[in-house]
PDB file of C-alpha atoms in Angstrom:
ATOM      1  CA  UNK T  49     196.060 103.146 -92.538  1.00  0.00           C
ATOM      2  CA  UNK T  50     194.747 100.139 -90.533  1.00  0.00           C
ATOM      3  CA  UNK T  51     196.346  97.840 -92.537  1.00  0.00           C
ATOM      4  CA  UNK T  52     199.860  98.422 -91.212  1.00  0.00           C
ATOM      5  CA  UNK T  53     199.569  96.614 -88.417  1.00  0.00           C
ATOM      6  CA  UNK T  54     197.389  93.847 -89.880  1.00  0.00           C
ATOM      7  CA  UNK T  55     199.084  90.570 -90.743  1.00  0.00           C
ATOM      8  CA  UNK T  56     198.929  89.491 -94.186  1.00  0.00           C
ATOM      9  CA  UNK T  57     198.157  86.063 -93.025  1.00  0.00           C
ATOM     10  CA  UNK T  58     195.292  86.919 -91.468  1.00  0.00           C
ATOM     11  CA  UNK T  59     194.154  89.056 -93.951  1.00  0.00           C
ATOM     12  CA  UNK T  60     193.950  86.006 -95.813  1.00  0.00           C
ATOM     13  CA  UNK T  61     192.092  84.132 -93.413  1.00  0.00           C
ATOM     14  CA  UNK T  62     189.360  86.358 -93.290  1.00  0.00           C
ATOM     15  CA  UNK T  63     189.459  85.954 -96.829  1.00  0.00           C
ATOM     16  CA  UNK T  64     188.890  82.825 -97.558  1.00  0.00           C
ATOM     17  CA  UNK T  65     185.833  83.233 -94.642  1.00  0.00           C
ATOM     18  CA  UNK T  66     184.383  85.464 -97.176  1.00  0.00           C
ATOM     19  CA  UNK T  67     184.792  83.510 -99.896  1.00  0.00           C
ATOM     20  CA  UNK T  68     182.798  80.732 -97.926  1.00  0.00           C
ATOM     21  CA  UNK T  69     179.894  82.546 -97.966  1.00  0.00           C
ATOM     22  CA  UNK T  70     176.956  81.786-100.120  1.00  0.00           C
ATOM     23  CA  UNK T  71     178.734  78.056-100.062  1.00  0.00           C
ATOM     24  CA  UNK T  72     177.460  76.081 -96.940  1.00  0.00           C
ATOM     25  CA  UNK T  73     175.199  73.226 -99.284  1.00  0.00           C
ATOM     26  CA  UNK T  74     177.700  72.721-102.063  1.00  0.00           C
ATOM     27  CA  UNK T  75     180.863  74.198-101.074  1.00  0.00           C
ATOM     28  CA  UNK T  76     184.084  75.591-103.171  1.00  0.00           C
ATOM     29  CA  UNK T  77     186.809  74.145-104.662  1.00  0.00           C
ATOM     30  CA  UNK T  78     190.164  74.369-103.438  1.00  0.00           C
ATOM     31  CA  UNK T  79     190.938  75.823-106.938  1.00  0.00           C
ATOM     32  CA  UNK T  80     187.923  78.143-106.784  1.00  0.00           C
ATOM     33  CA  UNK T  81     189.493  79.561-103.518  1.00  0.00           C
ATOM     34  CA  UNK T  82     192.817  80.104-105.112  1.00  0.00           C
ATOM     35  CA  UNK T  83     191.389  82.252-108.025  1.00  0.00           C
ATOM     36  CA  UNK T  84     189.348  84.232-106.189  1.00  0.00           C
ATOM     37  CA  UNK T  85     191.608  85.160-103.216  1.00  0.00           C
ATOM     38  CA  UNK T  86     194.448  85.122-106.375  1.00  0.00           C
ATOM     39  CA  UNK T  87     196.582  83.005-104.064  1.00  0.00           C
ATOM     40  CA  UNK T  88     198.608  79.540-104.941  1.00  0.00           C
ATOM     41  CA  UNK T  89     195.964  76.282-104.480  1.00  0.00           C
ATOM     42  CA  UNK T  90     199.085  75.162-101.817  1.00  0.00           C
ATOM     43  CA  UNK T  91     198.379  78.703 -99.820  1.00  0.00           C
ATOM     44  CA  UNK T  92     194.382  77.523 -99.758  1.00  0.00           C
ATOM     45  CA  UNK T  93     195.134  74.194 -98.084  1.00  0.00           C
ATOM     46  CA  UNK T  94     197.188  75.595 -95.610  1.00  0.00           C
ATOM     47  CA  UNK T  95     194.579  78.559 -94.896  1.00  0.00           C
ATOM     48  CA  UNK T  96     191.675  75.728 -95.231  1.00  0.00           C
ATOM     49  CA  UNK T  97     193.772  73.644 -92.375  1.00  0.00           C
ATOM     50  CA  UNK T  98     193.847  76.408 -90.088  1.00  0.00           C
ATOM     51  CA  UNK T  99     189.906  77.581 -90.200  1.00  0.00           C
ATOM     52  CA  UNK T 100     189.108  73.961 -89.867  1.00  0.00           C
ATOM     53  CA  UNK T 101     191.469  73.274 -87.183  1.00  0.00           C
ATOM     54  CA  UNK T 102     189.933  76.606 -85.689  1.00  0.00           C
ATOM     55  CA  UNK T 103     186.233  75.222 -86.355  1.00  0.00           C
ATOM     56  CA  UNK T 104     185.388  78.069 -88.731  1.00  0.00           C
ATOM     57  CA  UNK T 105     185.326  75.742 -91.844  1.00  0.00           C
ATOM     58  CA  UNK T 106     184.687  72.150 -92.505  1.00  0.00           C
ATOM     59  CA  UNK T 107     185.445  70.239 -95.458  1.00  0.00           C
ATOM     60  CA  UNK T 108     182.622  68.369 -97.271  1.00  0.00           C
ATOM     61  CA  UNK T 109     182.169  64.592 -98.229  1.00  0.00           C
ATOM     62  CA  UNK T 110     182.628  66.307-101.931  1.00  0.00           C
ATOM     63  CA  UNK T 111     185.718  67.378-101.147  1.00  0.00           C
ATOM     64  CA  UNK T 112     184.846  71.282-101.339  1.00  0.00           C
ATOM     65  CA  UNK T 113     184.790  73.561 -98.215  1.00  0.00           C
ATOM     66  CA  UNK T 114     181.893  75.091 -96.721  1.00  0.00           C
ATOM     67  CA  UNK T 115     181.389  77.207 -93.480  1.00  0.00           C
ATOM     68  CA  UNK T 116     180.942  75.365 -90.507  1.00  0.00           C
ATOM     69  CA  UNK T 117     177.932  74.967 -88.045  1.00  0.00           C
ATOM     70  CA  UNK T 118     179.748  76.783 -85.342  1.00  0.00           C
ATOM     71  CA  UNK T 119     180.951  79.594 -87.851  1.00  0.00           C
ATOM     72  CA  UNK T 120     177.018  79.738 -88.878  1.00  0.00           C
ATOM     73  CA  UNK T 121     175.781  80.072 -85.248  1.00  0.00           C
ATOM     74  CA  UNK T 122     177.978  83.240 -84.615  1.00  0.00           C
ATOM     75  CA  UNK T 123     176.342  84.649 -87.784  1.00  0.00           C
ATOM     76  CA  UNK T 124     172.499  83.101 -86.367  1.00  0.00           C
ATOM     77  CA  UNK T 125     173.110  84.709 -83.180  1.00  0.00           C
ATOM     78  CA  UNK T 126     174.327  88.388 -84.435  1.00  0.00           C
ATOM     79  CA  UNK T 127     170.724  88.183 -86.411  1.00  0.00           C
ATOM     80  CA  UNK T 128     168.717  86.627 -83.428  1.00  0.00           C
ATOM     81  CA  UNK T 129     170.629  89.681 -82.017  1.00  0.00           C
ATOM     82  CA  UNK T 130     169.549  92.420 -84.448  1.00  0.00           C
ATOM     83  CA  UNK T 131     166.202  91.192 -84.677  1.00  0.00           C
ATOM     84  CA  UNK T 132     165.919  91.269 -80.870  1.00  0.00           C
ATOM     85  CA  UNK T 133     167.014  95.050 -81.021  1.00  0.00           C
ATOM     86  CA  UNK T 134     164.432  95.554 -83.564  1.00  0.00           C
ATOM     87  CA  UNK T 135     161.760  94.814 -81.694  1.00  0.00           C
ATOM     88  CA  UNK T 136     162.231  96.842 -79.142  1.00  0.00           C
ATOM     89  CA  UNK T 137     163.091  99.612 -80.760  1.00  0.00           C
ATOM     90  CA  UNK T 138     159.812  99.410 -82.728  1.00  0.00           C
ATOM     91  CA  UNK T 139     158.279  98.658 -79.284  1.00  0.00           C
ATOM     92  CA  UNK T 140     159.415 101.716 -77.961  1.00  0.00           C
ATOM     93  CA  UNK T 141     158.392 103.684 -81.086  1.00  0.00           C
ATOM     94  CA  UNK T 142     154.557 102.604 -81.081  1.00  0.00           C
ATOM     95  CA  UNK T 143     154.696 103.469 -77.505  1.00  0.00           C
ATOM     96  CA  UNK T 144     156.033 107.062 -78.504  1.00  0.00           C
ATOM     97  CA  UNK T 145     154.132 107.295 -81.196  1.00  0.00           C
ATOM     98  CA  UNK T 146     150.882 106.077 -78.773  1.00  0.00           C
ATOM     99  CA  UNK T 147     151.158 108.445 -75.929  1.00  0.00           C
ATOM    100  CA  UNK T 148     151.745 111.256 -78.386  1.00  0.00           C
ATOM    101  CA  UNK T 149     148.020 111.650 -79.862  1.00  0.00           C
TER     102      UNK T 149
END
């Protein structure tokens, strides 16, 4: 099982990423965090310290924490990506598709 040799640190980690999501505006709490990734709030602010210190997360004039512009790039580039693939793989398909009738 892959999880043998995974860290339970940075299990967490990529945790809390996930948790992130769906919260760049308004952000979560620091005690939202710790009930959904069922972890102490003191485990969250350490785990918050490192993704910001990292530049995956940023914390918000509200207090709450919220992905970061850099962590949203990586996710607008994989779709710029995707989309990019997209099109020419429906390219290549109408051209198929054309020199087929």
């Amino acid at each position: 099982m892959a999880d043998s040799y995974v860290s339970n640190t940075g299990v967490k980690h990529l945790r809390a990423i996930k948790a992130l999501s769906g919260h760049t505006l308004d952000g979560v709490s620091n005690t939202e965090l710790a009930q959904s990734l069922k972890i102490p709030a003191s485990g969250v602010t350490r785990i918050m310290a490192t993704l910001i210190a990292e530049g995956f997360a940023v914390k918000l004039d509200n207090g709450r924490f919220a992905p970061s512009v850099a962590l949203l790039q990586i996710a607008q580039r994989t779709a710029n990506e995707l989309s990019h693939g997209s099109d020419r793989i429906n390219e290549l398909t109408q051209r198929i598709a054309a020199g087929s009738r």
